[in-house]
Tab-separated table of C-alpha atoms in Angstrom:
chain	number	residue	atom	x	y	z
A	167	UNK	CA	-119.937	-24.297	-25.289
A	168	UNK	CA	-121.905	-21.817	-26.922
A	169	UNK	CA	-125.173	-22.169	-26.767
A	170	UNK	CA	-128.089	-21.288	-29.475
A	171	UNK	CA	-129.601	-19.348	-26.795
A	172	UNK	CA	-126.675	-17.122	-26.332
A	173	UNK	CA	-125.558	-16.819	-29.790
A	174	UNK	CA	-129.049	-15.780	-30.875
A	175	UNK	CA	-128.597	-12.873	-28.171
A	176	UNK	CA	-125.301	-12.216	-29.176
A	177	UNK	CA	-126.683	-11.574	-32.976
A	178	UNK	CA	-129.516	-9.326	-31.585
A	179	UNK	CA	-127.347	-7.003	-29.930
A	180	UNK	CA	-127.207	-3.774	-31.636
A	181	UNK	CA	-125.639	-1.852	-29.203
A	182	UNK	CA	-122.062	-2.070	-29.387
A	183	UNK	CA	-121.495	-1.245	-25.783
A	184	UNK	CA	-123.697	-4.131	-24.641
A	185	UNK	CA	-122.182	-6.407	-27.041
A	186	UNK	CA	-118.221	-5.443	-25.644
A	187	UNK	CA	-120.000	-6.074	-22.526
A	188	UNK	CA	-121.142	-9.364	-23.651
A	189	UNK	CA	-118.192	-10.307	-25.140
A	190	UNK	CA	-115.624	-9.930	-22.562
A	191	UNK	CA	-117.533	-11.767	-19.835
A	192	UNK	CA	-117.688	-14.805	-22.073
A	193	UNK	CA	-115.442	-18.077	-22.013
A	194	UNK	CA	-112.114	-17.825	-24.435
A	195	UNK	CA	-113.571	-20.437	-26.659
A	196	UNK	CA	-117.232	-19.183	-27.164
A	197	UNK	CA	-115.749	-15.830	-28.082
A	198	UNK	CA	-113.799	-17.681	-30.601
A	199	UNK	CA	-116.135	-19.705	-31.853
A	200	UNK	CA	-118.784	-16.696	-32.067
A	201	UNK	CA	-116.385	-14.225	-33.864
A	202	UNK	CA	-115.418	-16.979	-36.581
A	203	UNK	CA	-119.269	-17.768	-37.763
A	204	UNK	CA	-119.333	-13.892	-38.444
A	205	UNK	CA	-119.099	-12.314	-42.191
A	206	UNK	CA	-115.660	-12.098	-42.736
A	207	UNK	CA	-116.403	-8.101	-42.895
A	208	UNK	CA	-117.741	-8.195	-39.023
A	209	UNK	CA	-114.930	-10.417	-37.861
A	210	UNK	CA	-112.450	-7.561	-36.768
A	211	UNK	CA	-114.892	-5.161	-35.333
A	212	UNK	CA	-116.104	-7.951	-32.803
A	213	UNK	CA	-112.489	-8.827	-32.107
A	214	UNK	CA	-111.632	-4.451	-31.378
A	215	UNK	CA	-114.218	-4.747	-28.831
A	216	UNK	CA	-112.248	-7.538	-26.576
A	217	UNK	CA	-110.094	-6.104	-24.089
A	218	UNK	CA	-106.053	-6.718	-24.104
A	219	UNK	CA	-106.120	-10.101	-21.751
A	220	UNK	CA	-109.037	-11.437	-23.602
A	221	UNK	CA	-108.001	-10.815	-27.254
A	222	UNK	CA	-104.903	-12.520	-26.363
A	223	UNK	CA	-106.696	-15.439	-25.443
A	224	UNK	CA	-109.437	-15.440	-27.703
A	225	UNK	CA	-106.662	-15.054	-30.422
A	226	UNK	CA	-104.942	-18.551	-29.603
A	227	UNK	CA	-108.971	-20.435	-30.062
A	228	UNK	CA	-109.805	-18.791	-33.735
A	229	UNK	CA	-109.036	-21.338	-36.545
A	230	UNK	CA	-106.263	-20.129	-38.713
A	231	UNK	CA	-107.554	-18.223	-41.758
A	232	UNK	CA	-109.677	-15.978	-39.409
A	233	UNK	CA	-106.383	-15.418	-37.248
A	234	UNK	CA	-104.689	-14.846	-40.727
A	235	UNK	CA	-107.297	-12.249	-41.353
A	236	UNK	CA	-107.194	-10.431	-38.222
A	237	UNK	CA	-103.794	-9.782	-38.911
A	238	UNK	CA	-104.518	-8.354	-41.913
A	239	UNK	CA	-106.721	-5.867	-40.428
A	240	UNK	CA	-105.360	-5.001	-37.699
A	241	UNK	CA	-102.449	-2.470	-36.695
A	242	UNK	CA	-98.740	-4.061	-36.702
A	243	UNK	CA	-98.232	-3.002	-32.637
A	244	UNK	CA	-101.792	-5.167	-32.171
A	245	UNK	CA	-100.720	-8.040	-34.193
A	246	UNK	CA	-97.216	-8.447	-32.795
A	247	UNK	CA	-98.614	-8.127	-29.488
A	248	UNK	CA	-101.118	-11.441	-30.635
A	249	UNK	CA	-98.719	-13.421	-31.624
A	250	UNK	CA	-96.017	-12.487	-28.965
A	251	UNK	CA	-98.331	-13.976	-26.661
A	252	UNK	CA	-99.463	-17.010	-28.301
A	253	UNK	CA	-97.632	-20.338	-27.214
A	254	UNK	CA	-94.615	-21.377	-29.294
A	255	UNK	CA	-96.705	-23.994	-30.872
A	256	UNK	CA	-99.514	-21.905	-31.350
A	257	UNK	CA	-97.677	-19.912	-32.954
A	258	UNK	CA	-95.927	-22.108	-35.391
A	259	UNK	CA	-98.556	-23.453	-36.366
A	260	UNK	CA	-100.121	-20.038	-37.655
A	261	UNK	CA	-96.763	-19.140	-39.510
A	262	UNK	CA	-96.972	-22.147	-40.870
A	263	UNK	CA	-100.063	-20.633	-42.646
A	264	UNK	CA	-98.734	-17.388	-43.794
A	265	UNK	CA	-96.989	-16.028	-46.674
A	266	UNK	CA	-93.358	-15.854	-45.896
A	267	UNK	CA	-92.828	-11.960	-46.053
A	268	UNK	CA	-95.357	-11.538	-43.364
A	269	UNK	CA	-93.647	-14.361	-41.314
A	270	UNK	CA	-90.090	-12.902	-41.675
A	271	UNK	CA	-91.857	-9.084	-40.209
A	272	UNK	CA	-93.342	-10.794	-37.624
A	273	UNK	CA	-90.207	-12.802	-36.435
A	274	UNK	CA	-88.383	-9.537	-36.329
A	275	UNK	CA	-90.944	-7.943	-33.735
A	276	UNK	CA	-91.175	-10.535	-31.323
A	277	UNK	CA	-88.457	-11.093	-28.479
A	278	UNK	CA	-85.473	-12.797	-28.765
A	279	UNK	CA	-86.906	-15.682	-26.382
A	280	UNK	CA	-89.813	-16.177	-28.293
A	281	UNK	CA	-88.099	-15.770	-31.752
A	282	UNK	CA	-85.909	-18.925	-30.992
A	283	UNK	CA	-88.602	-21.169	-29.422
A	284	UNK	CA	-90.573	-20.808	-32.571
A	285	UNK	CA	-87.626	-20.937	-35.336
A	286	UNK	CA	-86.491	-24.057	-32.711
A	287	UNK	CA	-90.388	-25.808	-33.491
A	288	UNK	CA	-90.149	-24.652	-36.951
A	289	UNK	CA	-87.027	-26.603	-37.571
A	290	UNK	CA	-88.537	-30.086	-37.336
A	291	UNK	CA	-90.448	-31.714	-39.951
A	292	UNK	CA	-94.112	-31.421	-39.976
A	293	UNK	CA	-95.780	-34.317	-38.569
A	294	UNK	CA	-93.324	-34.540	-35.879
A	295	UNK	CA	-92.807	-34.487	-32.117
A	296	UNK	CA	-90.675	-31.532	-32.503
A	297	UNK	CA	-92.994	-29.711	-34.148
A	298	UNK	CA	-96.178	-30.027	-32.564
A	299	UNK	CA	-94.367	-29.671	-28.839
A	300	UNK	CA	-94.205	-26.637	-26.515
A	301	UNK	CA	-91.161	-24.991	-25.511
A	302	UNK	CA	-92.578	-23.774	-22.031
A	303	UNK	CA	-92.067	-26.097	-19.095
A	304	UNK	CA	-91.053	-25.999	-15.852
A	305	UNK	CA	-87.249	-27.523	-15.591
A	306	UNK	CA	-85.703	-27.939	-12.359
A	307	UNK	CA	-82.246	-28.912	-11.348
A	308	UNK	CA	-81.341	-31.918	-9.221
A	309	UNK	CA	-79.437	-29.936	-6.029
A	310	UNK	CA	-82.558	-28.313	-5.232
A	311	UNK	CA	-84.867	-29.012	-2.158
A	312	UNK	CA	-88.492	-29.533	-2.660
A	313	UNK	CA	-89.457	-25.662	-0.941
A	314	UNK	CA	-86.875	-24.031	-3.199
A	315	UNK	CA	-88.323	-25.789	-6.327
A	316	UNK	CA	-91.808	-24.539	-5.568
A	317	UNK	CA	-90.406	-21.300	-4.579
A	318	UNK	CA	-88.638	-21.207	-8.067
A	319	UNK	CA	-91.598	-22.176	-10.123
A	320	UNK	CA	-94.199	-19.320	-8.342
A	321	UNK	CA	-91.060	-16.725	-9.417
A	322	UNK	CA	-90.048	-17.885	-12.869
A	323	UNK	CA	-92.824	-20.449	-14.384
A	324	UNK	CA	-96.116	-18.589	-14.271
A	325	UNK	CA	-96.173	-18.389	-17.899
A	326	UNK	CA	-95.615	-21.359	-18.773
A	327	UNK	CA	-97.756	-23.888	-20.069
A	328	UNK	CA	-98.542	-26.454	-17.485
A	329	UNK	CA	-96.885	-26.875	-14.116
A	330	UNK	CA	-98.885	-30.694	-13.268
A	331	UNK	CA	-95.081	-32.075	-14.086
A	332	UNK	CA	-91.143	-30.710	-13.387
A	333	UNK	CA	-88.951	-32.001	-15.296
A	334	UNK	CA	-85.297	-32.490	-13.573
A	335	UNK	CA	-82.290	-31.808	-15.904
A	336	UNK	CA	-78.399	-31.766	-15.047
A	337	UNK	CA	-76.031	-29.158	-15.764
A	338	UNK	CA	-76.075	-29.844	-19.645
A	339	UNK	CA	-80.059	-30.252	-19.614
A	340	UNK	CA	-80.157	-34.273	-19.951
A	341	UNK	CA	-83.362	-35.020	-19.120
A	342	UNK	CA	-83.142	-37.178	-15.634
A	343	UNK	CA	-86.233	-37.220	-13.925
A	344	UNK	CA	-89.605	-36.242	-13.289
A	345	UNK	CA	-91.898	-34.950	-10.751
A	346	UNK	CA	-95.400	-34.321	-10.036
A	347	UNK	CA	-96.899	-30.657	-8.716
A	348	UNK	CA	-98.633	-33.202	-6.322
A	349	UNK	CA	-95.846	-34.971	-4.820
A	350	UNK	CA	-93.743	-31.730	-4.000
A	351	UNK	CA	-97.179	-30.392	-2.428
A	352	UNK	CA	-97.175	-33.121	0.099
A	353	UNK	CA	-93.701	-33.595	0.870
A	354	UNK	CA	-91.897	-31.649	3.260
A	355	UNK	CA	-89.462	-28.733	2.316
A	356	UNK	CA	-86.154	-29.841	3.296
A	357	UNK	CA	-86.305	-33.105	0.641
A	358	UNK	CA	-84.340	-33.236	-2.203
A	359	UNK	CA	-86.137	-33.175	-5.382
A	360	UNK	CA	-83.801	-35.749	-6.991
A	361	UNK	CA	-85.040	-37.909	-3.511
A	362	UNK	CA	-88.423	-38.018	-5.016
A	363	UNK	CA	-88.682	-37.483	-8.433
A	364	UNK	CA	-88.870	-40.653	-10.487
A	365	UNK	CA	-86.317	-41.564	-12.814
A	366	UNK	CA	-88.468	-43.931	-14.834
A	367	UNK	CA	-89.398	-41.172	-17.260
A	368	UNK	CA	-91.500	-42.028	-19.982
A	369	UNK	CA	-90.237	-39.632	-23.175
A	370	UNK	CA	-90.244	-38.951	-26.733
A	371	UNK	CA	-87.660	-37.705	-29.459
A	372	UNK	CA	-88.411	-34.543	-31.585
A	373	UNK	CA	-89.030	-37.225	-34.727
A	374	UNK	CA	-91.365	-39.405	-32.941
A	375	UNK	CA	-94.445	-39.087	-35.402
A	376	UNK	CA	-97.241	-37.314	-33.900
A	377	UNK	CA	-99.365	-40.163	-34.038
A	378	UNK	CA	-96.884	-42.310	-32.117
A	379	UNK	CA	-96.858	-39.827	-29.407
A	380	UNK	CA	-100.304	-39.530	-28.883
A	381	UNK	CA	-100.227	-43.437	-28.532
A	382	UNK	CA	-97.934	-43.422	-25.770
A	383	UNK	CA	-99.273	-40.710	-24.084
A	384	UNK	CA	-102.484	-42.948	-24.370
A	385	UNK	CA	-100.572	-45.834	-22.884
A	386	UNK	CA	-99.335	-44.079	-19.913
A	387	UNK	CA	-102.451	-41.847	-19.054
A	388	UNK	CA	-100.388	-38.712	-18.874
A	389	UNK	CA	-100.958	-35.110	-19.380
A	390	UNK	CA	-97.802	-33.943	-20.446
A	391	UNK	CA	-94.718	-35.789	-22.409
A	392	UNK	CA	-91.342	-34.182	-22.187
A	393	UNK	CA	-89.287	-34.017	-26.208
A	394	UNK	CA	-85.780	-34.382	-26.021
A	395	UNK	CA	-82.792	-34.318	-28.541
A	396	UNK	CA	-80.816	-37.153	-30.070
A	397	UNK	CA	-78.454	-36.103	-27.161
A	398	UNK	CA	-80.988	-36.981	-24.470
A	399	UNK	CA	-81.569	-32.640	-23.943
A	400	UNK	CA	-85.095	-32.026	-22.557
A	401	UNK	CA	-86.466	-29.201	-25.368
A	402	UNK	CA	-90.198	-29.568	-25.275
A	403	UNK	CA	-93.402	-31.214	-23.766
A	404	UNK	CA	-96.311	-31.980	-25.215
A	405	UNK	CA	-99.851	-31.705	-23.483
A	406	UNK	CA	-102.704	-33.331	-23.591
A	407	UNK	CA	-104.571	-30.608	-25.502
A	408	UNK	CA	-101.686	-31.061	-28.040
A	409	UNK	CA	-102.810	-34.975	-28.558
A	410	UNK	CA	-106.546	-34.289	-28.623
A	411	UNK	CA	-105.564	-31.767	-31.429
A	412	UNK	CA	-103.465	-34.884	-33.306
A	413	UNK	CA	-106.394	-37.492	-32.406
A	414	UNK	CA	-108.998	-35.162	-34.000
A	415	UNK	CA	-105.943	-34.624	-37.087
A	416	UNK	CA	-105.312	-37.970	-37.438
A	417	UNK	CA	-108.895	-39.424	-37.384
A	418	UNK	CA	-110.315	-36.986	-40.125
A	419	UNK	CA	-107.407	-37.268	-42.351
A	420	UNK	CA	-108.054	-41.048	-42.305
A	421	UNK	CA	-112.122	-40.881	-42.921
A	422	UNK	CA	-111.507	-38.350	-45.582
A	423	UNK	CA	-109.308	-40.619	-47.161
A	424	UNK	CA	-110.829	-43.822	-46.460
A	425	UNK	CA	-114.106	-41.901	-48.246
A	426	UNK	CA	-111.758	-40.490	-50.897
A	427	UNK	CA	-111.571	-37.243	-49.940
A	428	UNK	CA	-108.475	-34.945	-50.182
A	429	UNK	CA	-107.297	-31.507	-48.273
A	430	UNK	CA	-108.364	-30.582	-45.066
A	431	UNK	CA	-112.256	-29.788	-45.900
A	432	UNK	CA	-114.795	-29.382	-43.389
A	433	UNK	CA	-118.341	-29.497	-43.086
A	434	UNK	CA	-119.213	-25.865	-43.744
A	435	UNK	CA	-116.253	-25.335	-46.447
A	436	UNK	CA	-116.548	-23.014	-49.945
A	437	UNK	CA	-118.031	-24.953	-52.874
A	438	UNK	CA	-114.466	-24.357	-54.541
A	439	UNK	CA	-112.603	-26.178	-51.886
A	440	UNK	CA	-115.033	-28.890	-52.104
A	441	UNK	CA	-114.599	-29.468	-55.559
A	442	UNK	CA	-110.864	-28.873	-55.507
A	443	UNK	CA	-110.460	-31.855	-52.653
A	444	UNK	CA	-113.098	-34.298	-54.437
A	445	UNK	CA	-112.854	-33.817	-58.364
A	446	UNK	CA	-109.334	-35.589	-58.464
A	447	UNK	CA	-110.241	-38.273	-56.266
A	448	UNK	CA	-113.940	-38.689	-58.523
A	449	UNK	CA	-111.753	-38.354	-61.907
A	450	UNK	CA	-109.521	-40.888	-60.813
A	451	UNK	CA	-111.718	-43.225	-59.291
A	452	UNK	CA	-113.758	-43.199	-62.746
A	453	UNK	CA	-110.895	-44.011	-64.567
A	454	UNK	CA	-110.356	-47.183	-62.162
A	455	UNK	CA	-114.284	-47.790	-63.141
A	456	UNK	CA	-113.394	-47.454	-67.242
A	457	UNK	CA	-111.095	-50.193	-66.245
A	458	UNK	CA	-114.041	-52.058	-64.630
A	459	UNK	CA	-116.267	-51.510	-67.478
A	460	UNK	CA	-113.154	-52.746	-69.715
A	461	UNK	CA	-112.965	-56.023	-68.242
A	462	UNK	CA	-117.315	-56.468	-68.841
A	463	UNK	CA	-116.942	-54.826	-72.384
A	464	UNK	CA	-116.525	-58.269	-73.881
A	465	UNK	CA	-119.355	-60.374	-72.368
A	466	UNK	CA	-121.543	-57.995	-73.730
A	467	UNK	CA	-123.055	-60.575	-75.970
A	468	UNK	CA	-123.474	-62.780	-72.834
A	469	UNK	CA	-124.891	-60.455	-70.675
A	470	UNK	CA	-127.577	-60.155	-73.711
A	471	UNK	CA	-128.236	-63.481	-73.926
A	472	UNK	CA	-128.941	-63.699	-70.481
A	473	UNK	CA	-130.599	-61.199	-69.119
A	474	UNK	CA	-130.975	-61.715	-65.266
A	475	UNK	CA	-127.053	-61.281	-65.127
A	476	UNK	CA	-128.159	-57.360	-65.574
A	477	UNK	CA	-130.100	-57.418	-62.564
A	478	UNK	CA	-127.613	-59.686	-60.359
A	479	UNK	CA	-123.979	-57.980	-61.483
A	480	UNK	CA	-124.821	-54.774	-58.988
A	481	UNK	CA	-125.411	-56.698	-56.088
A	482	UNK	CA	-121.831	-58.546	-56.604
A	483	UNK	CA	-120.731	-54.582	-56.770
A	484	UNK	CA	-122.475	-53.284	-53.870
A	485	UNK	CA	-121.937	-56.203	-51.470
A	486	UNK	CA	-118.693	-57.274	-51.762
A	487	UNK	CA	-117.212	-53.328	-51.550
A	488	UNK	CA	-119.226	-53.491	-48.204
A	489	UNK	CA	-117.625	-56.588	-46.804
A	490	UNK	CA	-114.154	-54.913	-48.121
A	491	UNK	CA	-114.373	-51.712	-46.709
A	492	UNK	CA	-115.692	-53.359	-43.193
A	493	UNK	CA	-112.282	-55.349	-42.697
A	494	UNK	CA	-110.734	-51.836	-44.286
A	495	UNK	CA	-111.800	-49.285	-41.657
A	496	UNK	CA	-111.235	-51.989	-38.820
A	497	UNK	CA	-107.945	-52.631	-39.841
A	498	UNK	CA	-107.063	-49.222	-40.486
A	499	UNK	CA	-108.443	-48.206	-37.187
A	500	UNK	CA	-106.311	-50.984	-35.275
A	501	UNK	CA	-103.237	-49.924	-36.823
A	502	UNK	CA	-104.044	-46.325	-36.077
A	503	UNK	CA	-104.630	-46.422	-32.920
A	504	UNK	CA	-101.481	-49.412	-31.679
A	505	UNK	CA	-103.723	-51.411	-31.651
A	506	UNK	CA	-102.104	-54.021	-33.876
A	507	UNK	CA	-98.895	-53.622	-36.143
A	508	UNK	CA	-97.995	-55.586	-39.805
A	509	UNK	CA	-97.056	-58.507	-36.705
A	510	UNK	CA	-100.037	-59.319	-36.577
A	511	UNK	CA	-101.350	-59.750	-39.911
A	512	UNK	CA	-101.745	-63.783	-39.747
A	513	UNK	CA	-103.792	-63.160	-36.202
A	514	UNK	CA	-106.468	-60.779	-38.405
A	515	UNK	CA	-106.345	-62.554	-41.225
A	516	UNK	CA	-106.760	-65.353	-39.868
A	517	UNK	CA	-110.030	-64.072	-38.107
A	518	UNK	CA	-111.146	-62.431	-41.094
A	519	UNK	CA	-111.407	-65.136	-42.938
A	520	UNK	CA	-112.851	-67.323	-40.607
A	521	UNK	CA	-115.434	-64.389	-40.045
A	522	UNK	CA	-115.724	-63.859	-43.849
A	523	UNK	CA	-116.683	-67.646	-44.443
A	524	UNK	CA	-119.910	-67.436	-42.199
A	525	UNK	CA	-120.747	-64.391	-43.767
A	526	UNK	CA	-119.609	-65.601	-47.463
A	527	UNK	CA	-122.492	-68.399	-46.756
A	528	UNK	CA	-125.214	-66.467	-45.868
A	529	UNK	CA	-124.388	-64.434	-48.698
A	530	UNK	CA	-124.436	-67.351	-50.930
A	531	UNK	CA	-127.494	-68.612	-49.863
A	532	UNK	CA	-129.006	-65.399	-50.104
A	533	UNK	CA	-128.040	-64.760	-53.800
A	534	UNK	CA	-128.832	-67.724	-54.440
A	535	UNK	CA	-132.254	-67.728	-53.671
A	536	UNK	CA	-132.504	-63.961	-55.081
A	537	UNK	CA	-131.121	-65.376	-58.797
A	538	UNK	CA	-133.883	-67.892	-58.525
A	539	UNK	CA	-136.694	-65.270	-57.777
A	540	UNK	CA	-135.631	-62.804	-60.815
A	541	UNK	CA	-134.168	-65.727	-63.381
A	542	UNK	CA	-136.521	-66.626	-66.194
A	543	UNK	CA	-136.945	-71.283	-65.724
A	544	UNK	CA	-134.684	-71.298	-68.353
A	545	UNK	CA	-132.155	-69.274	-66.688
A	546	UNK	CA	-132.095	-70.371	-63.257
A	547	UNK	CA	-128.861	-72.273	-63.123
A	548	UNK	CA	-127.372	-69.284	-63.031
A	549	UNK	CA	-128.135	-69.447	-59.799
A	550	UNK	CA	-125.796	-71.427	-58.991
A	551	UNK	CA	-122.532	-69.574	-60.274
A	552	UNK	CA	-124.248	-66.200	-58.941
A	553	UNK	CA	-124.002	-67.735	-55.139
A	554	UNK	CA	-120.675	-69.714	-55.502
A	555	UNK	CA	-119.011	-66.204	-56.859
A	556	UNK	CA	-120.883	-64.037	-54.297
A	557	UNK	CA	-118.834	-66.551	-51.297
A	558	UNK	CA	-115.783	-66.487	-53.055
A	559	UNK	CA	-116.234	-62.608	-53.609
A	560	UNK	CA	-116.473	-62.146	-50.128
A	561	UNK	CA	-113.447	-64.032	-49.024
A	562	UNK	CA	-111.253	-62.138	-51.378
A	563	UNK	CA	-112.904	-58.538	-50.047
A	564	UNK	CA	-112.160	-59.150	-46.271
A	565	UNK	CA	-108.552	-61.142	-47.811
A	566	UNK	CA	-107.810	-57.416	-49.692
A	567	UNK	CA	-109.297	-55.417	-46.855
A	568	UNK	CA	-106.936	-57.090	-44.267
A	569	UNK	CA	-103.946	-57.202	-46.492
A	570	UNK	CA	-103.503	-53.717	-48.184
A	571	UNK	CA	-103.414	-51.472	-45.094
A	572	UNK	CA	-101.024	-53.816	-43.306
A	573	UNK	CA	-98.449	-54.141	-46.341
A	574	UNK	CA	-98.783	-50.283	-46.589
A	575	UNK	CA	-98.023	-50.062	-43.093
A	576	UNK	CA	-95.056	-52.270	-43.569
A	577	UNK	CA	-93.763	-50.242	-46.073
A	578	UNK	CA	-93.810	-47.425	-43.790
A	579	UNK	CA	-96.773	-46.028	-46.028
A	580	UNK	CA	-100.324	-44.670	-44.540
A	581	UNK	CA	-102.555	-47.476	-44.457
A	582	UNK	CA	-105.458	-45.023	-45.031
A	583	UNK	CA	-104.075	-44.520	-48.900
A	584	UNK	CA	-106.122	-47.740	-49.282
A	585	UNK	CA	-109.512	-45.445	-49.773
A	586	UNK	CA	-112.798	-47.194	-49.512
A	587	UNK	CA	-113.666	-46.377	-53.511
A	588	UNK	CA	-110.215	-48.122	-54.610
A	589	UNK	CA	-111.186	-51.384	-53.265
A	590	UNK	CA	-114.606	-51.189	-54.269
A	591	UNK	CA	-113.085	-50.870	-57.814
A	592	UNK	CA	-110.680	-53.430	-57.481
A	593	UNK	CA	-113.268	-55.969	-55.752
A	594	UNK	CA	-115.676	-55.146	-58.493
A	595	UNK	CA	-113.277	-56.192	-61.662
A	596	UNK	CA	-112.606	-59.086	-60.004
A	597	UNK	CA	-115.946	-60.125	-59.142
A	598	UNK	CA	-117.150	-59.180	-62.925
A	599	UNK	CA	-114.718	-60.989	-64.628
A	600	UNK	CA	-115.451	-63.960	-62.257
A	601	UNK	CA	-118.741	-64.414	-62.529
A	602	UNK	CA	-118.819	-63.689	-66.339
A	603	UNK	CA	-116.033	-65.866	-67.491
A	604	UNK	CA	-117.824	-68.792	-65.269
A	605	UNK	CA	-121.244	-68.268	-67.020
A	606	UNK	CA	-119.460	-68.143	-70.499
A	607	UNK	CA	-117.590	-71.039	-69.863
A	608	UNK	CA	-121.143	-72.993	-68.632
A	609	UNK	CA	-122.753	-71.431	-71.884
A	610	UNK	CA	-119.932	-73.795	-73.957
A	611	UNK	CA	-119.466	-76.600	-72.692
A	612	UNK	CA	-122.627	-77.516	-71.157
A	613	UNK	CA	-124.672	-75.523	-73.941
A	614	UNK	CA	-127.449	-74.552	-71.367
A	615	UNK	CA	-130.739	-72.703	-72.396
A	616	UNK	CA	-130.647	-69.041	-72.897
C-alpha cells in the first residue's frame, strides 16, 4: 500500500531523475495508485518515466479512464505494446470502455493469439462467466507422465496466468480432470498425470452469472475455476483476483442501490457524475413522496384539529423505514451471498415476524408513552391509536422488507431494485393513511374532545 509518507515524498520530488528512480523501484500497485491521484495533465509524464517491464505492469493496476487516457497520449507502437501485454480479461474489460474505432485499430495490432482470446471474452454477455474469465491456463493432456507435464509447463506456460492448477483435457479439449502444482511436486516422475489428477472437478459454464461463480468458488475455497462450453470444452479459468474484483462489483452495486444511487460513482467522483447518478433516483423518489403527501392531503382538517398528530406522524415515518430497510439489507445480503434462495422465504419470514413482534411492542409502548408526554389532556387518547399503528407498522415493514427482495429474486430480478427510499415511501403511505383514517373514524363515532 502506499503510504502518506511515501506519497508525500513522491510529490516533493522535483527532480525527474530521482523520481524515475523512485518510481521504478516501487510495487505495481502503488505506482498505479500514485500516477492516477495526479492532474490528469501529469498523468503521462509519470507513466514515460517507468521502464518497459514496469509500465506493462503498472498499466494492468490503473482504473480505466486513466488507462483510456494514456492511450490517448501516448504513441500507437507504446499503446499496442500495453495492451498486447495485458491479460485477455484485462484487456476486455478496457475495450469494453473505448470508443469502437479505437477498439477496431487496436485489435488489428495485436497478435493473432491475443486477438482471438479477447474477441473469444468479448463474445459473452456482460455479467457472465465467459466474460470475466481468463484465457491463459495451463492444459495438459492425459498420456503424459507427471516429469513431462512439469517439463511442459516451465517451456510453454510461463506466461500464463496462474500455474497453482492443470487442467487435463482429451484430444477434443473436454475438460477431464484436475491437478494441483503441489501434487505433481511431490509425486515421482514416472506417474501418470491422469493417475493422480482428480476427476471430481468442480466447474462453471461461460453463462454462469458472475455472482454465482464467485459463490462457488467461495464454497470450495479455490483459487482458480476452470469455464467450459455447452460442449464440456475447457476455454477459461477464473482466479481468485477475478472474484475479489466481482465481490467488490457486486457489493457496491447493491449499497448504491439499496441507498438509491445509480452508475458506478465513487467517493472522489466529478460533481456532474454525482448529480447525473442521484437526480433521477431524488426526482423519482419525490414523486413516490407527492403520492405520500396525496394520501395525507385529505385529513388536513384532522390533523388541524388535533394537533399532536403533527408532532407524532414523523416518527411513524422515520421508524418504521428503519425496521424495513433492516429486514431489507439482511435479506438482500443473504440472497447475495447463497446464503438463502426464494426457498426459504417462510423460514425468514417466519423469523421476521416473530422478531418484528418483540420489537413492534417495545415500539408500541414507547409511542405510547411519547403521545402521552406531547398530547394536550384532551388529546391523549390518541395515544392509544398512535402505539397500536406504530406495532402494526412494524410488522408490515419487516413483512415488505422480507417479501420484495425474495419475489424479485424469484422472478429472476435483482433483489437490490428494492432501494431503501422505495420502501420508506411505501411504508410511510401506509402508515399515514392508517393512523389517520383510525383517528377520523374515533373523531365520529365516539365524538372525542379536540
Amino acid at each position: 500500500m502506499l503510504t502518506q509518507d511515501v506519497r508525500n515524498a513522491l510529490i516533493d520530488v522535483t527532480d525527474l531523475n530521482q523520481l524515475k528512480w523512485d518510481l521504478n523501484r516501487l510495487q505495481p500497485v502503488d505506482v498505479g495508485e500514485y500516477i492516477a491521484q495526479l492532474p490528469e495533465k501529469q498523468r503521462a509524464i509519470a507513466f514515460r518515466l517507468l521502464n518497459k517491464n514496469q509500465a506493462i505492469d503498472v498499466f494492468e493496476y490503473l482504473p480505466i479512464e486513466v488507462q483510456e487516457e494514456l492511450i490517448n497520449s501516448l504513441h500507437d507502437a507504446q499503446v499496442v505494446q500495453l495492451v498486447e501485454a495485458m491479460s485477455p480479461d484485462e484487456r476486455a474489460e478496457l475495450f469494453d470502455e473505448l470508443p469502437a474505432g479505437v477498439i477496431k485499430r487496436l485489435l488489428k495490432e495485436l497478435s493473432p493469439e491475443q486477438r482471438q482470446a479477447t474477441a473469444t471474452i468479448l463474445g459473452y454477455p456482460e455479467g457472465t462467466a465467459g466474460r470475466v474469465m481468463t484465457t491463459e491456463y495451463v492444459r495438459l493432456r492425459e498420456g503424459l507422465t507427471v516429469g513431462e507435464a512439469l517439463s511442459k509447463i516451465r517451456r510453454q506456460d510461463e506466461d500464463k496466468e496462474t500455474i497453482y492448477y492443470a487442467y487435463v483435457t482429451d484430444d477434443n479439449r473436454k475438460l477431464v480432470r484436475v491437478v494441483s502444482l503441489r501434487q505433481m511436486l511431490f509425486t515421482f516422475p514416472e506417474v501418470l498425470i491422469r493417475d493422480i489428477a482428480s476427476d471430481r472437478v468442480v466447474k462453471v459454464r461461460t453463462d454462469t452469472p458472475q455472482e454465482e461463480v464467485a459463490q462457488i468458488m467461495k464454497r470450495y475455497d479455490l483459487i482458480a475455476i476452470p469455464v467450459v462450453d455447452r460442449e464440456d470444452r475447457l476455454v477459461g479459468i477464473i482466479t481468485i483476483d477475478d472474484v475479489v474484483d466481482i465481490l467488490e462489483e457486486e457489493a457496491t452495486e447493491d449499497i448504491q442501490k439499496l441507498a438509491g444511487v445509480s452508475g458506478d460513482e465513487e467517493a472522489l467522483s466529478s460533481p456532474l457524475l454525482t448529480i447525473r447518478n442521484r437526480l433521477p433516483w431524488l426526482l423519482g423518489i419525490m414523486a413516490l413522496y407527492i403520492g405520500a403527501a396525496s394520501a395525507i392531503a385529505p385529513f388536513q382538517s384532522i390533523i388541524a384539529a388535533v394537533p399532536v398528530l403533527a408532532v407524532i406522524m414523523p416518527i411513524f415515518s422515520n421508524t418504521g423505514g428503519t425496521v424495513g430497510i433492516q429486514a431489507l439489507t439482511v435479506t438482500i445480503r443473504g440472497l447475495g451471498i447463497g446464503e438463502v434462495t426464494p426457498k426459504d422465504t417462510i423460514k425468514i419470514l417466519r423469523k421476521e415476524i416473530l422478531a418484528g413482534l418483540g420489537t413492534a411492542v417495545v415500539l408500541a409502548i414507547t409511542m405510547f408513552a411519547l403521545s402521552l408526554i406531547w398530547a394536550k389532556p384532551q388529546e391523549q387518547w390518541v395515544a392509544l391509536i398512535a402505539g397500536t399503528v406504530m406495532a402494526t407498522n412494524t410488522v408490515v415493514a419487516v413483512t415488505l422488507g422480507t417479501l420484495l427482495p425474495m419475489a424479485l429474486k424469484r422472478l429472476k430480478l435483482d433483489p437490490a431494485l428494492v432501494s431503501g427510499p422505495l420502501l420508506t415511501t411505501m411504508l410511510d403511505m401506509i402508515g399515514f393513511l392508517t393512523f389517520l383514517s383510525m383517528i377520523s373514524v374515533a373523531l365520529k363515532v365516539f365524538h372525542l374532545p379536540t
